[in-house]
Short mmCIF file of C-alpha atoms in Angstrom, two decimals:
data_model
loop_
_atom_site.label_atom_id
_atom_site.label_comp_id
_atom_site.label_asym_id
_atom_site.label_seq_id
_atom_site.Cartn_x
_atom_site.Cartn_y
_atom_site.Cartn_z
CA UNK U 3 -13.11 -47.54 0.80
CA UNK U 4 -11.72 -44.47 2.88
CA UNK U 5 -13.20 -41.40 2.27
CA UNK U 6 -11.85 -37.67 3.04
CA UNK U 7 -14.75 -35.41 5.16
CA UNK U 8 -12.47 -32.80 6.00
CA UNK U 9 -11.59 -31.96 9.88
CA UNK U 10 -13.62 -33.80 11.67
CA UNK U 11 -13.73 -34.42 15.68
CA UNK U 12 -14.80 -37.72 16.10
CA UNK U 13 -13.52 -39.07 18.94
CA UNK U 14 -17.22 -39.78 20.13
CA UNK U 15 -19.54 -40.77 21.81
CA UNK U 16 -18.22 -39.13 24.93
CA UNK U 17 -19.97 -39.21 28.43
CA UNK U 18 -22.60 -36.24 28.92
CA UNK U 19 -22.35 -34.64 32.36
CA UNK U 20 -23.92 -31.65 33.84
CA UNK U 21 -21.10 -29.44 35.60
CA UNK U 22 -22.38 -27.87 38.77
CA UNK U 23 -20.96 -24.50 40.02
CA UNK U 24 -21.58 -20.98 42.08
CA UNK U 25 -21.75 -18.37 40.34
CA UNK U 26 -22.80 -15.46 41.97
CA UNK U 27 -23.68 -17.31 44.72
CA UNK U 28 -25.91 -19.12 43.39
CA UNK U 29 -26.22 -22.92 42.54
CA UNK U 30 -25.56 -23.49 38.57
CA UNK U 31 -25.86 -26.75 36.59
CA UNK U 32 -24.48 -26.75 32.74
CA UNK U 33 -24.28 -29.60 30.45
CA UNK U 34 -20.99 -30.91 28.88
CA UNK U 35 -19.94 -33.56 26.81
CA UNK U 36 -16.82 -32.38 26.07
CA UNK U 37 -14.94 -33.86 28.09
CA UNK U 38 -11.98 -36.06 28.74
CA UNK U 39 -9.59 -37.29 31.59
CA UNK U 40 -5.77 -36.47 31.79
CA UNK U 41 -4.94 -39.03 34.14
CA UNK U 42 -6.48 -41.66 36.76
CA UNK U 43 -6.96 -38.47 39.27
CA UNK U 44 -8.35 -35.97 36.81
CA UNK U 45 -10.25 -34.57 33.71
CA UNK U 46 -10.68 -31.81 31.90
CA UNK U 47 -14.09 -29.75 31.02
CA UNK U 48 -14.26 -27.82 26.82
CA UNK U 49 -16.25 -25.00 27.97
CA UNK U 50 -16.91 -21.92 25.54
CA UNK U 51 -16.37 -19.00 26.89
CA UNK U 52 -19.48 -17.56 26.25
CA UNK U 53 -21.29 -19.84 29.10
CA UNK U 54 -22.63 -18.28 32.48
CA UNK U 55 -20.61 -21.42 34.45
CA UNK U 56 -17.33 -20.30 33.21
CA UNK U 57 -16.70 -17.36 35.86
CA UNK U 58 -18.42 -19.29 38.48
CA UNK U 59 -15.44 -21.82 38.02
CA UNK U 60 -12.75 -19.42 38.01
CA UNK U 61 -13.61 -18.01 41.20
CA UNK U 62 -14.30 -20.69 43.50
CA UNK U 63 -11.65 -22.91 41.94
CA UNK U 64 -14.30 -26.15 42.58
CA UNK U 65 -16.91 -27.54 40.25
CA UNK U 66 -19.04 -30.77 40.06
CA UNK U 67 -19.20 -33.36 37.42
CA UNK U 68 -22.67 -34.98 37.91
CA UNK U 69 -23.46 -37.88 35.20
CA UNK U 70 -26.84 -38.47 34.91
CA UNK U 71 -29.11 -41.43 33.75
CA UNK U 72 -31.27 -42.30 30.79
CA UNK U 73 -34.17 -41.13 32.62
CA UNK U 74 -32.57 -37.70 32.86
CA UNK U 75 -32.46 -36.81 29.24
CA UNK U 76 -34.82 -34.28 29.18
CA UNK U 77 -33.60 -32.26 32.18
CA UNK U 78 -29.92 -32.98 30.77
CA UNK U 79 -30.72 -31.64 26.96
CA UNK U 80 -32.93 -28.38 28.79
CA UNK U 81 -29.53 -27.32 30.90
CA UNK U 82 -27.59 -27.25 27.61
CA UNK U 83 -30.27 -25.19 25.95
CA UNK U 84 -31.03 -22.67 28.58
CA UNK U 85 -28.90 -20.10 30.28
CA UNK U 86 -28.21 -19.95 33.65
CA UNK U 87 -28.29 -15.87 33.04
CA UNK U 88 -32.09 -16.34 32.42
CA UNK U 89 -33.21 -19.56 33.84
CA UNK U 90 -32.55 -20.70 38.24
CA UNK U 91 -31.82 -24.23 36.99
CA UNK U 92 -30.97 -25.59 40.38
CA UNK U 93 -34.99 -25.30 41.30
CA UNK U 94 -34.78 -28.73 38.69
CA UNK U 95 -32.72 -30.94 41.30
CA UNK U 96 -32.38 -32.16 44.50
CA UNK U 97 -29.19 -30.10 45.28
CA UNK U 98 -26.41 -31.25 48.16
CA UNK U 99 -23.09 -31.12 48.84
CA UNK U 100 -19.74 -32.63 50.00
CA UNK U 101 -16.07 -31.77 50.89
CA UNK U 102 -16.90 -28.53 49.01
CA UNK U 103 -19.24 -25.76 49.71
CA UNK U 104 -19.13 -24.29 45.81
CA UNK U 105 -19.08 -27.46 44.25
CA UNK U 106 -23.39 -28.32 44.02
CA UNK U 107 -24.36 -31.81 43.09
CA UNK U 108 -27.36 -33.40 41.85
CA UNK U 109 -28.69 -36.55 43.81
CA UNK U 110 -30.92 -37.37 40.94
CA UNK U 111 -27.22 -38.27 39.29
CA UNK U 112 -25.81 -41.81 39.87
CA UNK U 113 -22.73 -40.26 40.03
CA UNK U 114 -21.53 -37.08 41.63
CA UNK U 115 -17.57 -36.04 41.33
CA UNK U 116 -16.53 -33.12 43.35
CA UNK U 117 -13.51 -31.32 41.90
CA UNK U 118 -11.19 -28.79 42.65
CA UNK U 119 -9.46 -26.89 39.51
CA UNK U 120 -6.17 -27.42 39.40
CA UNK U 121 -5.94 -25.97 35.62
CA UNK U 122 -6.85 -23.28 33.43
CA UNK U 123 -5.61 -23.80 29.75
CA UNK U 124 -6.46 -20.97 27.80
CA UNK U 125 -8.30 -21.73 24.07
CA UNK U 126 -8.88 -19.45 22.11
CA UNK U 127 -12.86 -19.30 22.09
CA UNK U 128 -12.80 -22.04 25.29
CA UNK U 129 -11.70 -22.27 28.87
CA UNK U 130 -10.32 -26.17 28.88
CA UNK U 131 -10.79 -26.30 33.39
CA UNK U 132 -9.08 -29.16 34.54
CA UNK U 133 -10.10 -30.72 37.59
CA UNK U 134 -8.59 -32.78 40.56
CA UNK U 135 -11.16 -35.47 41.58
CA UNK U 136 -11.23 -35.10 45.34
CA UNK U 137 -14.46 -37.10 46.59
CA UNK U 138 -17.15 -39.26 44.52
CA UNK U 139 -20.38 -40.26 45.60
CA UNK U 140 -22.30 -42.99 44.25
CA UNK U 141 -25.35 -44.25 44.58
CA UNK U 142 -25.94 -47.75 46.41
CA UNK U 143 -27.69 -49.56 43.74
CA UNK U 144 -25.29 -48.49 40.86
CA UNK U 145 -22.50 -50.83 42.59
CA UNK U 146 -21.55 -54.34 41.28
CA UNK U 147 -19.28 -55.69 44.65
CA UNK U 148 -18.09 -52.26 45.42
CA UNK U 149 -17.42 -51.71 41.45
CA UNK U 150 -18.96 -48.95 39.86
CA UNK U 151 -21.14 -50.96 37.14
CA UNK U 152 -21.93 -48.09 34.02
CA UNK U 153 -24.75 -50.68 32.97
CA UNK U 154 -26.53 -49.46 36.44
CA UNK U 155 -25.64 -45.99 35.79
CA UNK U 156 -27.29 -46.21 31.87
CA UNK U 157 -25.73 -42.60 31.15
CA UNK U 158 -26.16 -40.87 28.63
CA UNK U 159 -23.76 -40.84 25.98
CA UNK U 160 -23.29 -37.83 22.95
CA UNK U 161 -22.33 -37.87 19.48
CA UNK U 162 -21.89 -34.45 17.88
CA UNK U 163 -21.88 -35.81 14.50
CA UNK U 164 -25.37 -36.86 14.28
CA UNK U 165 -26.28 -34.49 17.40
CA UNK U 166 -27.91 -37.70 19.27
CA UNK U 167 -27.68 -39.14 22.53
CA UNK U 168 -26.86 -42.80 23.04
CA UNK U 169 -27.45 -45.92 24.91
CA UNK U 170 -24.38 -47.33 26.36
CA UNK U 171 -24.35 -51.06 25.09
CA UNK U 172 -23.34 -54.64 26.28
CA UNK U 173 -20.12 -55.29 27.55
CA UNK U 174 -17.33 -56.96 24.77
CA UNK U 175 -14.38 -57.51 25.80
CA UNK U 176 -12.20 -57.10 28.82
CA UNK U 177 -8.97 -54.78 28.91
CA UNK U 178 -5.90 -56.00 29.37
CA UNK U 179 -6.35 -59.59 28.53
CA UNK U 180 -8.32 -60.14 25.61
CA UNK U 181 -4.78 -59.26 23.36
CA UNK U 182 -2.97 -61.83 25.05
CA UNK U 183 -4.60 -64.43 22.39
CA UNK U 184 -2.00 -62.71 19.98
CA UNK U 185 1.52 -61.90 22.11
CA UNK U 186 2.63 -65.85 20.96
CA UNK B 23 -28.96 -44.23 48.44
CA UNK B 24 -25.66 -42.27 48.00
CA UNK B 25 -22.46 -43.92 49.34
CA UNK B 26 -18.97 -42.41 48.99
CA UNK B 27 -16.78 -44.30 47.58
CA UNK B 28 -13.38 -42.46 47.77
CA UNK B 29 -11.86 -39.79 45.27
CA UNK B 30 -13.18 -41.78 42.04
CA UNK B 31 -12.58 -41.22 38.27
CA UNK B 32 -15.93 -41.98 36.39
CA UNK B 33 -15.82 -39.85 33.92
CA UNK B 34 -16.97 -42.81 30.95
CA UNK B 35 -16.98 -44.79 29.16
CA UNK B 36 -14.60 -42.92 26.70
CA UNK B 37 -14.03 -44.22 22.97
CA UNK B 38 -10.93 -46.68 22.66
CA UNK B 39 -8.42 -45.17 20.28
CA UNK B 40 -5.28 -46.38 18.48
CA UNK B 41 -2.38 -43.85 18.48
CA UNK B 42 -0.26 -43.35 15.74
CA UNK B 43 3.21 -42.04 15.74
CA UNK B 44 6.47 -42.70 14.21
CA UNK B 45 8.66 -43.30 16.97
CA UNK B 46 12.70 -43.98 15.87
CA UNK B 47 11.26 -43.11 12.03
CA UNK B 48 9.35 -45.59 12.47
CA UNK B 49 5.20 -46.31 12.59
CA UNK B 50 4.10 -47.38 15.96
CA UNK B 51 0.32 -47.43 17.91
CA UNK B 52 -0.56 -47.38 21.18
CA UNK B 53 -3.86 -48.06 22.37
CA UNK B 54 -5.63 -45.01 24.31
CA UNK B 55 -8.89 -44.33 25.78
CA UNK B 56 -8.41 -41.55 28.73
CA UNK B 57 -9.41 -38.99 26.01
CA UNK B 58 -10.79 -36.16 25.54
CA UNK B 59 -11.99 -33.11 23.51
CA UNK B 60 -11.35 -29.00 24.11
CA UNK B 61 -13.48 -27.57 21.53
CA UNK B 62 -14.16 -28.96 18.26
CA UNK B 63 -11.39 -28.40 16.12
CA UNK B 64 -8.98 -30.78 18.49
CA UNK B 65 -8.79 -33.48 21.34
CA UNK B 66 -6.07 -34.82 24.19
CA UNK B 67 -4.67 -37.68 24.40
CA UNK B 68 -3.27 -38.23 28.80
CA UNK B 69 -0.63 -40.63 28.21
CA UNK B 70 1.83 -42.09 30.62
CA UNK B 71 5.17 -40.85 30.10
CA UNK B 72 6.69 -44.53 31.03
CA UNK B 73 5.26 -45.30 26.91
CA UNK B 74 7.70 -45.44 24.25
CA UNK B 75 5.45 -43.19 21.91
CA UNK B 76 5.78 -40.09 23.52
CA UNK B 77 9.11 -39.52 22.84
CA UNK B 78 7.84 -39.73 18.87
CA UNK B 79 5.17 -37.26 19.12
CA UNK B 80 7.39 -34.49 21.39
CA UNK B 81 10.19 -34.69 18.20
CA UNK B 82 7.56 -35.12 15.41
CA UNK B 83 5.02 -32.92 16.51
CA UNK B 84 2.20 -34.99 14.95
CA UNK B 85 -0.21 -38.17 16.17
CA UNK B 86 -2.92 -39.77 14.25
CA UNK B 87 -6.26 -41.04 16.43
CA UNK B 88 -7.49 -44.17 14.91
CA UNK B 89 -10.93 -45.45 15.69
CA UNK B 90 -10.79 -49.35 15.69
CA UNK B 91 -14.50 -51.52 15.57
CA UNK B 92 -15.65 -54.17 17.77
CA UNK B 93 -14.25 -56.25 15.29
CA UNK B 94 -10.79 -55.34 16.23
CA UNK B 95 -10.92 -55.46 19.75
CA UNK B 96 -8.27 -58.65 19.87
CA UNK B 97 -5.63 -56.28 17.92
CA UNK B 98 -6.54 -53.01 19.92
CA UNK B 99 -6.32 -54.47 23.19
CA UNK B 100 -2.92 -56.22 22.40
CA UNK B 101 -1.51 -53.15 21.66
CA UNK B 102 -2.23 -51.64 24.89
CA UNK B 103 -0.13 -54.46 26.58
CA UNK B 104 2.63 -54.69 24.32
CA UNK B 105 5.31 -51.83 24.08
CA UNK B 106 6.43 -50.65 20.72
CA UNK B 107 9.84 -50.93 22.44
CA UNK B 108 9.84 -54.86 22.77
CA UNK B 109 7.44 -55.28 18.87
CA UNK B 110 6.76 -54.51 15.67
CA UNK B 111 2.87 -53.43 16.28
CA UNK B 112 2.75 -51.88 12.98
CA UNK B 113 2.90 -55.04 10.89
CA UNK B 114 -0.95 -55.90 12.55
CA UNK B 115 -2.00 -53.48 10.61
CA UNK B 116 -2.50 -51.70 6.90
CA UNK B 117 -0.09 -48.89 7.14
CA UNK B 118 -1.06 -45.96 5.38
CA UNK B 119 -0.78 -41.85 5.31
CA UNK B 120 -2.69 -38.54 4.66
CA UNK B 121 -1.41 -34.88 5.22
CA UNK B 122 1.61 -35.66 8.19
CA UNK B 123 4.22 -38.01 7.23
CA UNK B 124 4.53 -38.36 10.73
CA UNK B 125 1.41 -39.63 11.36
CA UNK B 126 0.34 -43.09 10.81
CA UNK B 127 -3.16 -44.08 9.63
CA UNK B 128 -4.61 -48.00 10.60
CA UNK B 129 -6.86 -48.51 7.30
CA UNK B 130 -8.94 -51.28 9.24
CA UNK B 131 -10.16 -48.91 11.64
CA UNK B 132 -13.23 -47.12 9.60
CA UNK B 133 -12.13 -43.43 11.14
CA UNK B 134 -8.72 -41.80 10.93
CA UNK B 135 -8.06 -38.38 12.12
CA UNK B 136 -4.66 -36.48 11.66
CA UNK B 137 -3.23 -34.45 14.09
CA UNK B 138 -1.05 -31.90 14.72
CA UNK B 139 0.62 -31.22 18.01
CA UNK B 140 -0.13 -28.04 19.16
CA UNK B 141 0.18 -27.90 23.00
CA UNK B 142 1.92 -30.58 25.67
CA UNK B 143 0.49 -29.94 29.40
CA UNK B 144 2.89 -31.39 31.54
CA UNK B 145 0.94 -33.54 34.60
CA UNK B 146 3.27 -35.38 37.16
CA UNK B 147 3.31 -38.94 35.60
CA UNK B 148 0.80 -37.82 32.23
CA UNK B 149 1.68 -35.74 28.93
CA UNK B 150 -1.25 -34.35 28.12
CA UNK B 151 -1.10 -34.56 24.21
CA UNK B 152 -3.78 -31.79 22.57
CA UNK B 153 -3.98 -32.24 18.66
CA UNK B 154 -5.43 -30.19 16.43
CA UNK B 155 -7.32 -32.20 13.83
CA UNK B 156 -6.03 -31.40 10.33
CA UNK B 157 -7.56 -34.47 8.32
CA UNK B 158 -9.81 -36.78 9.14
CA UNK B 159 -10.79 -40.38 6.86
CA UNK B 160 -13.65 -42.45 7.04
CA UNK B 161 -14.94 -45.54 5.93
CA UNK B 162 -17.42 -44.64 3.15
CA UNK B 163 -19.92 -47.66 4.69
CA UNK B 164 -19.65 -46.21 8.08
CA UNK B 165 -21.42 -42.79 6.52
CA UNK B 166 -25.26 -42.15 6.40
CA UNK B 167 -26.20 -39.28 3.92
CA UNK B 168 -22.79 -37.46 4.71
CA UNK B 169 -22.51 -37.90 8.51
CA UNK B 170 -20.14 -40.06 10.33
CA UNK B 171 -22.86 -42.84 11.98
CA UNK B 172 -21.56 -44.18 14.50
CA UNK B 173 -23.59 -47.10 14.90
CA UNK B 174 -22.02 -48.34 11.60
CA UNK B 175 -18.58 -47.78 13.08
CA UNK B 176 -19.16 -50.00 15.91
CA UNK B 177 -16.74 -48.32 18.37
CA UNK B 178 -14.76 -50.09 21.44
CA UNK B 179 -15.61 -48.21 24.96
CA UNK B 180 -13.63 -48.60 27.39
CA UNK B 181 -14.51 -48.35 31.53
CA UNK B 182 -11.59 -48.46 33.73
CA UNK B 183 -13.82 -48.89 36.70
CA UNK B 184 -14.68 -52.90 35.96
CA UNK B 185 -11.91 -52.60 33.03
CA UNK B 186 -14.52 -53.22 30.20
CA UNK B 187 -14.86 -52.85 26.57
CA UNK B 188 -18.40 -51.97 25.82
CA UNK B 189 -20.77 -51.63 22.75
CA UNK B 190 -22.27 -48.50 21.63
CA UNK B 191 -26.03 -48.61 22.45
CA UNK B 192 -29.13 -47.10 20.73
CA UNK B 193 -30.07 -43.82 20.37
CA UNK B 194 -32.26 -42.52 22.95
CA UNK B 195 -32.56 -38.77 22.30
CA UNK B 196 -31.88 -36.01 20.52
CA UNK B 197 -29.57 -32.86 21.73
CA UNK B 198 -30.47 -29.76 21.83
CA UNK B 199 -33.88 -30.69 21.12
CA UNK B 200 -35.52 -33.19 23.84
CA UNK B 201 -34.93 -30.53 26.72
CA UNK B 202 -37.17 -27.85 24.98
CA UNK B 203 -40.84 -29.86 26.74
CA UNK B 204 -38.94 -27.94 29.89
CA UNK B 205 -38.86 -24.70 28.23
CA UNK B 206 -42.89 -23.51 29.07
#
């Protein structure tokens, strides 16, 4: 039996990252979940306008898109809470960097994406940044045959609804071919 | 050990969706994952402009975002390989409508959420749909005390890297709460 709830976003759980950037300098790490890709190449960051990061990305024009494991959940839920105005929350990680110099990653992260923005759209209480992926690191043991394999990675995945963070389960299916029991 | 491994997309997994628009006055669903969400009132949709629905949601100005269940993952991958241009997709499914005649709802899938068009960003091969979510349906048994639970819903991820459908895991945390042991 449907049921109206209003306007609800639910298109969850979506991946939570922590966004590196410079701002003022400085090393910055922020965590976002909402988030989304535009296209093979790219994806986009929702980030209120009222966050430290924001002008950090705007000026360089690079940013990082770290995911981080299971085991990360504390540090990942304390750089959502905390403000990079108050708190140096690069002194958490073990900070490096690749093709560019504003763009800080975390090699605590299985997965580091270093991304240069190619797009501003303009929300009303939110910068949407869209970003060109232009080098990923991974590491070593997260790879299945050169694949990255997410059940290595174990990140951490967010629902807003039920403000909880989730364990990404067993695979189920496989694109692109398990339809073609129904094209006869 | 890090290892590069080229200019990467890993931005998931990221929740399988069926798309909704009338295309030709007609109802027609795509399946889409490379999702996303700007702020909480609405979401994007990057879909290649080779697909027949685009054309429907440029003159319509409306989309619905279905949520299908593991159950359905048969029917939601088939409609990801099939265009709406060579089938019928909408007979696979219980047809019905909230708020926008223009938009679609798949009653199997337990969530439905309405959309209105409110912005296309043009990417070289990608419209990048954003919606603003008017009305939004959900399966009353996929509710606990109110909230949308999504471990009743049973949603399809979806990781281009290995091209896998995935289950939704446990919960393992809880935002904006497990990072406060940092705050001393």
């Amino acid at each position: 039996m449907k049921t109206e709830i209003g306007a609800v976003n639910c298109l969850y759980p979506l991946p939570t990252t922590l966004v590196g950037a410079h701002v003022k300098g400085k090393a910055n790490f922020i965590t976002i979940a909402h988030v989304g890709i535009m296209d093979l190449g790219s994806l986009s960051l929702g980030m209120n306008k009222v966050h430290y990061t924001n002008a950090g990305i705007k000026e360089n024009g690079s940013f990082s898109v770290n995911i981080p494991s299971q085991a990360m959940v504390k540090e990942t839920d304390y750089c959502g809470i905390v403000s990079g105005k108050k708190r140096d929350k690069s002194v958490l990680f073990d900070v490096f960097y690749g093709e560019l110099d504003s763009a800080p990653l975390i090699r605590e992260c299985p997965i580091n994406m270093v991304c240069r923005l190619v797009k501003t759209v303009d929300f009303p209480k939110h910068d949407i940044f869209v970003g060109e992926i232009v080098q990923t690191f991974c590491d070593e043991d997260c790879l299945s045959e050169g694949v990255v394999d997410f059940s290595k990675v174990d990140p951490i995945l967010f629902v807003m609804n039920d403000k909880s963070y989730r364990k990404l389960g067993d695979p189920c299916g496989k694109a692109w071919h398990d339809g073609k029991v129904l094209l006869a």
